[in-house]
XYZ file of C-alpha atoms in Angstrom:
214
model
C 0.360 0.179 -0.062
C 1.301 3.670 -0.595
C 0.288 7.086 0.416
C -0.394 8.934 -2.509
C 0.331 13.054 -1.852
C -2.202 14.940 -4.499
C -0.745 18.857 -5.170
C -3.180 20.655 -6.926
C -2.132 22.691 -10.280
C -2.486 26.692 -9.452
C -5.071 28.304 -8.187
C -6.395 24.362 -7.638
C -7.218 23.273 -4.946
C -7.976 20.100 -2.904
C -11.409 19.582 -5.054
C -9.438 19.212 -8.194
C -9.007 15.833 -6.853
C -12.370 14.376 -6.275
C -13.225 11.580 -8.348
C -9.837 10.397 -8.562
C -9.460 9.890 -4.087
C -11.749 7.128 -4.144
C -9.886 5.378 -7.202
C -6.919 5.120 -5.436
C -7.992 4.495 -1.958
C -10.300 1.644 -3.549
C -7.564 0.044 -4.643
C -6.191 -0.084 -1.233
C -3.967 3.270 -1.363
C -3.766 6.092 1.748
C -4.342 9.673 0.108
C -3.196 13.102 0.992
C -4.607 16.093 -0.480
C -3.275 19.361 0.264
C -3.990 23.008 -0.282
C -1.072 25.022 -0.693
C -1.083 28.431 0.866
C -1.996 29.894 -2.580
C -3.926 32.898 -1.130
C -1.298 33.907 1.461
C 0.397 36.654 -0.255
C 3.391 36.059 2.146
C 3.559 32.390 1.141
C 6.643 31.166 -0.891
C 8.190 27.703 -2.211
C 9.205 27.482 1.960
C 5.787 27.853 2.796
C 4.965 25.379 -0.066
C 6.835 22.940 1.065
C 6.293 22.909 4.529
C 2.403 22.306 4.298
C 2.759 19.214 1.854
C 5.655 17.893 4.099
C 3.130 18.880 7.649
C -0.062 17.820 6.040
C 1.829 13.849 4.808
C 2.651 13.230 8.728
C 4.859 9.800 9.262
C 3.196 8.597 6.521
C 5.660 6.305 3.947
C 5.686 4.760 0.795
C 5.293 8.532 -0.893
C 4.484 8.903 -4.637
C 4.124 13.109 -4.918
C 1.841 13.798 -7.747
C 1.999 17.380 -8.568
C -0.161 18.491 -11.675
C 0.548 21.336 -13.784
C 1.925 24.216 -11.532
C 2.090 21.166 -8.520
C 5.443 20.487 -10.507
C 6.994 22.977 -9.180
C 6.303 21.459 -5.779
C 6.840 18.068 -5.873
C 10.405 17.767 -6.063
C 10.486 20.184 -3.177
C 9.351 16.923 -0.757
C 11.393 14.213 -2.837
C 13.888 17.121 -1.715
C 12.747 16.975 2.324
C 11.218 13.275 2.398
C 12.223 9.216 1.366
C 10.005 9.420 -1.506
C 9.369 6.374 -4.131
C 8.091 7.771 -7.458
C 7.419 11.818 -8.877
C 4.701 12.057 -10.490
C 4.775 14.649 -12.726
C 0.594 15.482 -14.223
C 0.475 18.043 -17.399
C 2.835 19.123 -15.827
C 4.630 23.212 -15.507
C 9.021 21.025 -15.470
C 10.718 23.811 -13.626
C 14.970 23.580 -14.098
C 16.536 25.060 -10.686
C 16.688 29.028 -10.731
C 13.848 29.142 -13.063
C 10.838 31.867 -11.539
C 7.484 30.606 -12.407
C 6.318 33.895 -13.987
C 9.611 33.676 -16.619
C 9.148 29.359 -17.289
C 6.283 30.678 -19.969
C 9.270 32.366 -22.250
C 11.698 30.336 -21.327
C 10.099 27.522 -22.384
C 8.517 28.751 -25.792
C 4.913 28.062 -24.073
C 1.700 29.381 -26.845
C -1.304 29.331 -26.350
C -4.242 27.821 -28.665
C -5.856 30.705 -29.516
C -9.525 31.450 -29.855
C -10.391 28.537 -26.827
C -12.310 29.022 -23.789
C -11.261 28.074 -20.585
C -13.522 26.022 -20.609
C -11.694 24.441 -23.121
C -8.593 24.344 -22.552
C -8.620 23.249 -19.557
C -11.787 20.974 -19.483
C -12.926 19.721 -22.579
C -14.206 16.207 -21.802
C -14.975 16.721 -18.359
C -19.353 16.455 -17.753
C -20.577 19.058 -17.517
C -21.852 18.921 -13.922
C -18.701 18.786 -12.914
C -17.193 21.668 -15.207
C -20.426 23.200 -13.280
C -18.905 22.786 -10.185
C -15.434 23.356 -10.399
C -15.324 27.826 -10.378
C -16.415 26.980 -7.010
C -14.011 25.685 -5.882
C -10.794 27.893 -7.478
C -9.297 29.737 -5.165
C -6.773 33.229 -6.191
C -3.424 32.648 -6.146
C -1.617 35.775 -4.934
C 1.287 33.945 -2.910
C 4.707 35.081 -3.290
C 6.359 31.765 -4.888
C 5.745 33.372 -8.319
C 9.057 36.220 -8.629
C 10.464 33.552 -6.466
C 13.759 30.697 -7.519
C 13.107 27.696 -7.909
C 15.448 26.823 -4.605
C 16.776 23.140 -5.916
C 20.216 22.997 -7.800
C 19.307 19.601 -8.593
C 16.505 16.839 -9.238
C 16.384 14.923 -6.908
C 17.467 11.596 -6.353
C 14.085 10.102 -6.783
C 12.603 8.019 -10.179
C 10.424 10.341 -11.671
C 7.629 10.108 -14.021
C 5.904 12.783 -16.144
C 2.458 11.604 -17.961
C 0.625 13.941 -20.638
C -3.246 14.235 -21.385
C -2.617 13.648 -25.621
C -6.166 16.208 -25.664
C -4.701 18.066 -23.363
C -5.963 22.124 -25.011
C -3.147 23.933 -22.195
C -0.083 22.556 -22.693
C -0.230 20.759 -25.843
C 1.491 16.732 -26.333
C 4.106 18.137 -28.470
C 5.040 21.101 -26.284
C 5.167 18.618 -23.182
C 7.013 16.550 -25.280
C 10.162 18.746 -26.167
C 9.938 20.541 -22.298
C 9.871 16.840 -20.480
C 13.386 15.780 -23.322
C 14.646 19.320 -22.762
C 14.638 19.289 -18.890
C 14.483 15.816 -17.758
C 15.278 13.306 -20.754
C 11.921 11.249 -19.942
C 9.851 10.305 -23.223
C 6.921 11.085 -20.760
C 3.843 9.044 -20.450
C 0.575 9.550 -22.660
C -3.493 9.028 -21.451
C -6.396 10.310 -23.041
C -7.945 13.289 -21.720
C -7.559 17.159 -21.048
C -5.705 19.221 -18.325
C -7.638 18.542 -16.126
C -7.528 14.484 -16.312
C -8.309 13.498 -12.440
C -11.880 14.785 -13.489
C -11.644 13.888 -17.173
C -10.437 10.745 -16.797
C -10.036 9.221 -13.085
C -10.005 5.844 -13.369
C -7.877 5.516 -15.885
C -5.515 7.826 -14.091
C -5.384 5.606 -11.301
C -4.735 2.496 -12.937
C -1.856 4.306 -14.828
C -0.749 6.138 -11.341
C -0.766 2.293 -8.911
C 0.410 0.070 -12.245
C 4.202 2.693 -11.348
C 4.187 0.645 -8.027
C 4.412 -2.828 -9.997
C 7.834 -1.549 -12.319
């Protein structure tokens, strides 16, 4: 039995994982779902890391999953605690010293023009779930946006990159290139959108638990 530590993305909350949690629990695993202090203007990477470490407590056999902007936080946990696996999910992959605000230009990110927020993030998510999403979003005003990412190198923990083929926010080709350039990793792929934990929770849970067998 592993403990999955699920770290939400920018402007997100624990709700983002609410369909995935029961799938992982049904497979016999524990789940920790911290909420980063993104509404605190004084909170930076140190506070993000402490929030997650405190939520983990004495849990062991950790699989840390960082979704989207959560990929900036996930490796910080592996620098503090023994981690079995890092999974970067439709991620913003950082590099040492990089400010999150600079990531977009540094990676050559280009958005798809003409798409609504719903099309960018929630294509394929059931309409009733999309309707709930706005009530669970939070304003991200925290200080880490302009802080250099604090690690000197990627932590010594096995790392997987998992992308969604129908992602309209970070297109698959873009994610493949960034994963190769920054980590030398060829991503694994699933059907789904940027918010794959909402569009394909069962398939995502199956893939995450399958990683434990290798």
